[in-house]
């Protein structure tokens, strides 16, 4: 885990380091995880009794305790302080309250952790993942939207594991710890290679200087193996504010079981943690679908032969950041037919059955831009089709990871 000598946790965390029975403190560090606020260090004198107090930005106490360093001066403790609190941490001589040394500085964490998905999106423990920025480290939930199927009397799970978060500001370190042992790994991203290293404990640390979608693949696992069991998708977003206005349909975190039809001028926002279990249809002009929530296949194994998201006839449609999870045969993810001047940007497709084409562009769909998308499916990722008289034209595809 990465540590900081002091820092801000989603606001201001002013840290004063004060040692007892000592003239200096060394190896001081503080980090946050799901267990609380971890603080440890070493005083130059052993067996030092120290008072620990944590107050919020108004000075109200939120934690108080005592800690004693061992004979070598080492100490550590975990404070029950929630991430996101504005807080001041103080260590003092337990008997006199005297401040011997003090060090304070400010750092900022620009990491946004999304709400958990509803139970329909199961979690997976084959990989443990954390993300750290400026020494503030946070755990990420890992999900698996794959399906279980039987072939030749054998049962397989066609995995689609993923984790997600957003960040701004300084770069981040994503650390992936596989549950099982492995021999080799790859980090697969579009464009510039991502720096990575295998740590002594078997974890893999990947450096991101900006939001990216990427895959960690172990032991050269083939995309077409029976269970696709050694692949993790990491989806790192740029934070976006929710749109506002009378034309906005807002889907909050949680499960929404419904089909949705959008017409001219409407905007659909899928908030982080939102799952729409249903199909979508877009017609008309200036329709937008955005947010990092999910469109989830209402069918499993055998589909209804329709699209997950059908666009057209339409003009100037924008689809940005959403995830589409297909789980049935014969169920195209995105189809565009008569959908002029559309933009599909940073859409993530995670599907795992045959005939689950990713983005299909059909007749009458001209002047399209498909960019920065992440498509992890079984069948064709991108399809261009139509009649000889009305074949789609002027389609620009850039920056996609397929």
Coordinates of C-alpha atoms in Angstrom, one line a residue:
X1 CA 0.0 0.0 0.0
X2 CA 1.2 3.5 -0.7
X3 CA 1.4 5.8 2.3
X4 CA 1.6 9.5 3.0
X5 CA 3.2 11.5 5.7
X6 CA 0.1 13.6 5.9
X7 CA -2.6 14.6 3.6
X8 CA -6.2 15.5 2.6
X9 CA -8.9 13.0 2.4
X10 CA -11.7 14.2 0.1
X11 CA -11.4 17.6 1.8
X12 CA -8.9 18.7 4.3
X13 CA -6.9 16.4 6.5
X14 CA -4.4 18.3 8.6
X15 CA -2.1 15.9 10.3
X16 CA 0.1 17.0 13.2
X17 CA 2.8 14.5 14.3
X18 CA 3.6 14.8 17.9
X19 CA 5.8 12.3 19.8
X20 CA 6.1 11.5 23.4
X21 CA 9.3 10.9 25.3
X22 CA 11.2 11.6 22.1
X23 CA 12.7 14.4 20.2
X24 CA 11.7 13.2 16.7
X25 CA 9.3 10.9 14.9
X26 CA 10.2 8.9 11.9
X27 CA 8.6 6.5 9.4
X28 CA 5.3 8.2 10.0
X29 CA 2.5 7.2 7.6
X30 CA -1.3 7.4 7.3
X31 CA -3.6 5.7 4.9
X32 CA -7.3 5.0 4.6
X33 CA -9.0 1.7 3.6
X34 CA -12.3 0.0 4.3
X35 CA -11.1 -0.7 7.9
X36 CA -10.6 2.9 8.8
X37 CA -7.8 5.4 9.1
X38 CA -4.4 3.6 9.6
X39 CA -1.6 5.6 11.4
X40 CA 1.8 4.2 12.3
X41 CA 5.3 5.5 13.0
X42 CA 8.3 5.3 15.2
X43 CA 9.4 7.5 18.0
X44 CA 13.1 8.0 18.8
X45 CA 12.4 6.7 22.4
X46 CA 10.7 3.4 23.2
X47 CA 7.6 2.8 25.3
X48 CA 6.2 6.2 24.6
X49 CA 2.6 6.8 25.8
X50 CA 0.7 9.0 23.3
X51 CA -2.8 10.4 23.2
X52 CA -4.6 10.2 19.9
X53 CA -7.4 12.7 19.0
X54 CA -9.2 13.2 15.7
X55 CA -11.5 16.2 15.3
X56 CA -13.6 17.3 12.4
X57 CA -13.3 20.7 10.6
X58 CA -15.4 22.4 13.3
X59 CA -13.2 21.0 16.1
X60 CA -15.8 18.4 17.2
X61 CA -14.1 15.2 18.5
X62 CA -14.8 12.1 16.4
X63 CA -12.1 9.8 17.8
X64 CA -9.9 9.7 21.0
X65 CA -7.7 7.0 22.3
X66 CA -4.2 6.2 23.6
X67 CA -1.4 4.3 22.0
X68 CA 1.9 3.1 23.3
X69 CA 5.0 2.5 21.2
X70 CA 7.0 -0.7 21.7
X71 CA 10.5 -0.8 23.1
X72 CA 11.9 0.0 19.7
X73 CA 9.6 3.1 19.4
X74 CA 7.2 1.6 16.8
X75 CA 3.5 2.2 17.0
X76 CA 0.4 1.6 14.9
X77 CA -3.4 1.9 15.3
X78 CA -6.6 2.1 13.2
X79 CA -9.0 4.9 13.9
X80 CA -12.7 4.5 13.1
X81 CA -12.9 7.5 10.9
X82 CA -15.0 7.5 7.7
X83 CA -13.4 8.4 4.4
X84 CA -14.5 11.9 3.3
X85 CA -14.5 13.4 6.8
X86 CA -12.6 16.7 7.1
X87 CA -10.4 15.9 10.1
X88 CA -7.4 16.8 12.1
X89 CA -5.3 14.0 13.6
X90 CA -3.2 14.8 16.7
X91 CA -0.7 12.8 18.6
X92 CA 0.6 14.1 21.9
X93 CA 2.4 13.2 25.1
X94 CA -0.3 11.3 27.1
X95 CA 0.8 12.8 30.4
X96 CA 1.6 16.4 29.5
X97 CA -0.2 16.9 26.2
X98 CA 3.1 18.5 25.0
X99 CA 3.7 18.8 21.3
X100 CA 7.3 17.7 20.6
X101 CA 7.4 17.7 16.8
X102 CA 4.9 18.8 14.2
X103 CA 4.6 18.3 10.5
X104 CA 1.6 19.3 8.4
X105 CA 1.0 19.5 4.7
X106 CA -1.9 19.3 2.3
X107 CA -2.5 16.8 -0.5
X108 CA -5.7 16.1 -2.3
X109 CA -7.4 12.8 -3.4
X110 CA -9.4 13.2 -6.6
X111 CA -10.7 9.6 -6.6
X112 CA -14.4 9.0 -6.9
X113 CA -15.7 5.6 -5.8
X114 CA -19.1 4.7 -7.2
X115 CA -22.0 3.3 -5.2
X116 CA -22.3 -0.5 -5.3
X117 CA -24.6 -2.0 -7.9
X118 CA -27.7 -3.7 -6.8
X119 CA -27.5 -7.5 -6.0
X120 CA -28.5 -8.4 -9.6
X121 CA -24.8 -7.5 -10.5
X122 CA -22.9 -10.1 -8.4
X123 CA -19.5 -9.3 -6.9
X124 CA -16.5 -11.4 -7.5
X125 CA -13.5 -12.2 -5.3
X126 CA -11.1 -13.7 -7.9
X127 CA -9.3 -10.3 -8.0
X128 CA -8.8 -7.8 -5.2
X129 CA -8.3 -4.2 -6.5
X130 CA -7.3 -0.9 -4.9
X131 CA -6.7 2.5 -6.4
X132 CA -4.3 5.1 -4.8
X133 CA -3.6 8.8 -5.4
X134 CA -1.2 10.9 -3.4
X135 CA -1.0 8.0 -1.0
X136 CA -4.7 7.7 -0.3
X137 CA -5.6 4.1 -1.1
X138 CA -9.1 2.9 -1.5
X139 CA -10.6 -0.6 -2.3
X140 CA -12.7 -1.2 -5.4
X141 CA -15.6 -3.6 -5.7
X142 CA -15.1 -6.2 -8.5
X143 CA -18.2 -7.5 -10.3
X144 CA -18.8 -10.3 -12.7
X145 CA -21.7 -10.1 -15.3
X146 CA -20.8 -13.4 -16.9
X147 CA -23.1 -16.3 -17.4
X148 CA -23.1 -20.0 -16.5
X149 CA -23.7 -22.4 -19.3
X150 CA -23.4 -26.2 -20.0
X151 CA -21.6 -27.8 -22.9
X152 CA -20.9 -31.5 -23.4
X153 CA -22.1 -32.2 -19.9
X154 CA -19.6 -29.7 -18.5
X155 CA -20.6 -26.4 -16.7
X156 CA -18.6 -23.3 -17.4
X157 CA -18.7 -19.7 -16.3
X158 CA -18.0 -17.2 -19.1
X159 CA -16.7 -14.4 -16.9
X160 CA -17.0 -10.7 -17.4
X161 CA -15.2 -9.3 -14.4
X162 CA -14.8 -5.5 -14.1
X163 CA -14.2 -2.8 -11.6
X164 CA -14.6 1.0 -12.0
X165 CA -13.9 4.4 -10.6
X166 CA -13.3 8.0 -11.6
X167 CA -10.5 10.4 -10.9
X168 CA -9.1 13.8 -11.6
X169 CA -5.8 15.5 -10.8
X170 CA -2.6 13.6 -10.3
X171 CA -2.1 10.1 -11.6
X172 CA -3.2 7.0 -9.8
X173 CA -1.9 3.5 -9.1
X174 CA -4.3 0.6 -9.6
X175 CA -3.1 -2.5 -7.7
X176 CA -4.6 -5.8 -8.8
X177 CA -4.1 -8.9 -6.6
X178 CA -5.2 -12.2 -8.2
X179 CA -6.7 -14.8 -5.9
X180 CA -4.9 -17.6 -7.7
X181 CA -1.2 -18.0 -8.6
X182 CA -0.1 -17.1 -12.1
X183 CA 3.0 -17.1 -14.2
X184 CA 2.7 -14.1 -16.5
X185 CA 0.5 -11.1 -17.0
X186 CA -0.4 -8.5 -19.6
X187 CA -1.8 -5.0 -19.3
X188 CA -3.8 -4.3 -22.5
X189 CA -4.9 -0.7 -23.3
X190 CA -5.4 1.3 -26.5
X191 CA -2.5 3.6 -27.4
X192 CA 0.3 4.3 -25.0
X193 CA 1.5 1.3 -22.9
X194 CA 0.6 1.6 -19.3
X195 CA 3.6 1.2 -16.9
X196 CA 3.2 -1.8 -14.6
X197 CA 5.1 -4.0 -12.2
X198 CA 4.6 -7.4 -10.5
X199 CA 5.2 -6.9 -6.8
X200 CA 6.8 -9.4 -4.4
X201 CA 3.4 -10.4 -3.0
X202 CA 2.1 -11.3 -6.5
X203 CA 0.0 -8.1 -6.9
X204 CA 0.3 -6.1 -10.1
X205 CA 0.5 -2.3 -9.9
X206 CA -0.5 -0.2 -13.0
X207 CA 0.1 3.5 -13.3
X208 CA -2.5 5.8 -14.9
X209 CA -1.8 9.4 -15.7
X210 CA -5.3 10.0 -17.1
X211 CA -8.6 8.0 -17.1
X212 CA -8.3 4.9 -19.3
X213 CA -10.0 1.6 -19.9
X214 CA -7.7 -1.4 -19.8
X215 CA -7.5 -5.2 -19.2
X216 CA -5.3 -7.3 -17.0
X217 CA -4.9 -10.7 -18.5
X218 CA -3.1 -13.6 -16.8
X219 CA -1.1 -16.4 -18.3
X220 CA -2.0 -15.4 -21.9
X221 CA -5.5 -16.6 -21.3
X222 CA -7.3 -16.8 -24.7
X223 CA -10.4 -14.7 -25.3
X224 CA -12.0 -17.9 -26.5
X225 CA -11.2 -20.3 -23.6
X226 CA -14.2 -21.9 -22.1
X227 CA -14.5 -19.8 -19.0
X228 CA -12.3 -16.8 -19.9
X229 CA -11.2 -17.1 -16.3
X230 CA -8.1 -14.9 -16.1
X231 CA -9.3 -11.5 -17.3
X232 CA -10.2 -8.4 -15.4
X233 CA -11.5 -5.2 -17.0
X234 CA -10.6 -1.9 -15.3
X235 CA -12.8 1.1 -16.3
X236 CA -11.3 4.4 -15.1
X237 CA -13.5 7.5 -15.9
X238 CA -13.3 11.2 -15.9
X239 CA -15.9 12.5 -13.4
X240 CA -18.9 14.2 -15.0
X241 CA -21.7 16.2 -13.3
X242 CA -25.2 15.0 -13.8
X243 CA -27.2 17.1 -16.4
X244 CA -30.2 19.1 -15.3
X245 CA -33.3 20.4 -16.9
X246 CA -36.9 19.5 -17.6
X247 CA -35.8 17.2 -20.5
X248 CA -33.6 15.0 -18.3
X249 CA -34.7 11.5 -17.3
X250 CA -32.6 10.7 -14.2
X251 CA -32.0 7.1 -13.1
X252 CA -30.5 7.0 -9.7
X253 CA -28.3 4.2 -8.3
X254 CA -30.3 1.0 -7.9
X255 CA -32.4 -1.3 -10.1
X256 CA -34.9 -0.1 -12.7
X257 CA -36.8 -2.8 -14.6
X258 CA -38.2 -1.1 -17.7
X259 CA -37.9 -0.6 -21.4
X260 CA -37.2 3.1 -22.3
X261 CA -38.0 5.0 -25.4
X262 CA -36.3 8.4 -26.0
X263 CA -37.5 11.0 -28.4
X264 CA -36.4 14.4 -29.7
X265 CA -34.6 16.6 -27.2
X266 CA -34.6 14.1 -24.3
X267 CA -31.5 13.2 -22.2
X268 CA -31.2 10.0 -20.2
X269 CA -28.7 10.0 -17.3
X270 CA -27.7 6.7 -15.7
X271 CA -26.1 7.6 -12.4
X272 CA -23.2 5.6 -11.1
X273 CA -24.6 2.4 -9.6
X274 CA -27.8 2.6 -11.7
X275 CA -28.9 -0.5 -13.6
X276 CA -31.7 -0.4 -16.2
X277 CA -32.8 -4.0 -16.8
X278 CA -34.5 -3.5 -20.2
X279 CA -34.1 -2.4 -23.8
X280 CA -33.8 1.2 -25.2
X281 CA -35.0 2.8 -28.4
X282 CA -33.9 6.2 -29.6
X283 CA -35.7 8.3 -32.3
X284 CA -35.8 11.9 -33.2
X285 CA -33.3 14.7 -32.9
X286 CA -30.8 15.7 -30.2
X287 CA -31.2 12.7 -27.9
X288 CA -28.4 12.1 -25.4
X289 CA -27.7 9.0 -23.2
X290 CA -24.9 9.6 -20.6
X291 CA -23.7 8.6 -17.1
X292 CA -21.6 5.6 -15.9
X293 CA -24.6 3.4 -15.0
X294 CA -25.6 0.2 -16.9
X295 CA -28.1 -1.1 -19.4
X296 CA -28.6 -4.7 -18.5
X297 CA -30.0 -7.5 -20.7
X298 CA -33.4 -8.6 -19.4
X299 CA -32.9 -12.0 -21.1
X300 CA -30.4 -14.7 -20.2
X301 CA -28.9 -17.3 -22.6
X302 CA -31.7 -17.0 -25.2
X303 CA -32.5 -13.5 -26.4
X304 CA -35.5 -12.1 -28.3
X305 CA -33.6 -11.3 -31.4
X306 CA -33.6 -7.5 -30.7
X307 CA -31.0 -4.9 -29.9
X308 CA -30.1 -3.7 -26.4
X309 CA -30.0 -0.1 -27.6
X310 CA -31.5 0.7 -31.0
X311 CA -30.9 4.1 -32.5
X312 CA -32.8 5.6 -35.5
X313 CA -34.3 7.1 -37.4
X314 CA -32.6 9.9 -35.6
X315 CA -30.2 12.9 -36.0
X316 CA -27.5 14.1 -33.7
X317 CA -27.7 11.3 -31.0
X318 CA -25.0 11.2 -28.3
X319 CA -24.2 8.1 -26.3
X320 CA -21.5 8.6 -23.7
X321 CA -19.9 6.6 -20.8
X322 CA -22.6 4.1 -20.2
X323 CA -22.1 0.3 -19.9
X324 CA -24.1 -2.2 -21.8
X325 CA -24.2 -5.8 -20.5
X326 CA -25.6 -8.4 -23.0
X327 CA -26.2 -11.9 -21.7
X328 CA -28.3 -13.7 -24.4
X329 CA -27.8 -15.1 -27.9
X330 CA -29.0 -13.1 -30.9
X331 CA -29.0 -9.9 -29.0
X332 CA -27.1 -7.1 -30.6
X333 CA -25.8 -4.5 -28.2
X334 CA -26.0 -1.2 -30.2
X335 CA -27.6 -0.9 -33.6
X336 CA -27.8 2.3 -35.7
X337 CA -30.2 2.5 -38.6
X338 CA -30.9 5.8 -40.2
X339 CA -29.0 7.4 -37.4
X340 CA -27.2 10.4 -38.9
X341 CA -24.6 12.5 -37.2
X342 CA -24.4 10.2 -34.1
X343 CA -21.5 10.1 -31.6
X344 CA -20.7 7.1 -29.4
X345 CA -18.0 8.0 -26.9
X346 CA -16.4 5.8 -24.2
X347 CA -19.3 3.3 -24.2
X348 CA -18.3 0.0 -22.5
X349 CA -19.8 -3.2 -23.8
X350 CA -19.5 -6.4 -21.7
X351 CA -21.3 -9.3 -23.3
X352 CA -20.7 -13.0 -23.5
X353 CA -23.0 -14.9 -25.9
X354 CA -22.9 -15.7 -29.6
X355 CA -24.5 -13.2 -32.0
X356 CA -23.9 -10.3 -29.5
X357 CA -22.4 -7.9 -32.0
X358 CA -21.0 -4.8 -30.3
X359 CA -21.9 -1.7 -32.4
X360 CA -23.7 -2.3 -35.7
X361 CA -24.1 0.5 -38.3
X362 CA -26.7 -0.1 -40.9
X363 CA -28.3 1.7 -43.9
X364 CA -28.9 5.5 -43.7
X365 CA -26.4 6.1 -40.9
X366 CA -23.9 8.7 -42.0
X367 CA -21.4 11.0 -40.4
X368 CA -20.9 8.8 -37.3
X369 CA -18.1 9.0 -34.7
X370 CA -17.3 6.0 -32.6
X371 CA -14.5 6.8 -30.2
X372 CA -12.8 5.6 -27.0
X373 CA -15.1 2.6 -26.7
X374 CA -14.4 -0.6 -24.9
X375 CA -15.9 -3.7 -26.5
X376 CA -15.5 -7.1 -24.9
X377 CA -17.9 -9.5 -26.5
X378 CA -18.0 -12.9 -28.3
X379 CA -19.1 -12.1 -31.8
X380 CA -18.4 -9.2 -34.1
X381 CA -17.2 -6.0 -32.3
X382 CA -18.0 -3.5 -35.1
X383 CA -20.3 -4.2 -38.0
X384 CA -20.9 -2.0 -41.1
X385 CA -23.8 -3.2 -43.3
X386 CA -26.6 -2.0 -45.6
X387 CA -27.9 -2.1 -49.1
X388 CA -25.7 -1.1 -52.0
X389 CA -27.8 2.0 -52.6
X390 CA -27.7 3.2 -49.0
X391 CA -24.6 1.9 -47.4
X392 CA -23.5 3.8 -44.3
X393 CA -20.7 6.4 -45.1
X394 CA -18.3 8.7 -43.3
X395 CA -17.9 6.7 -40.1
X396 CA -14.9 7.6 -38.1
X397 CA -13.6 5.0 -35.5
X398 CA -10.8 6.1 -33.2
X399 CA -9.3 5.1 -29.8
X400 CA -11.3 2.0 -29.2
X401 CA -10.1 -1.1 -27.3
X402 CA -11.7 -4.3 -28.8

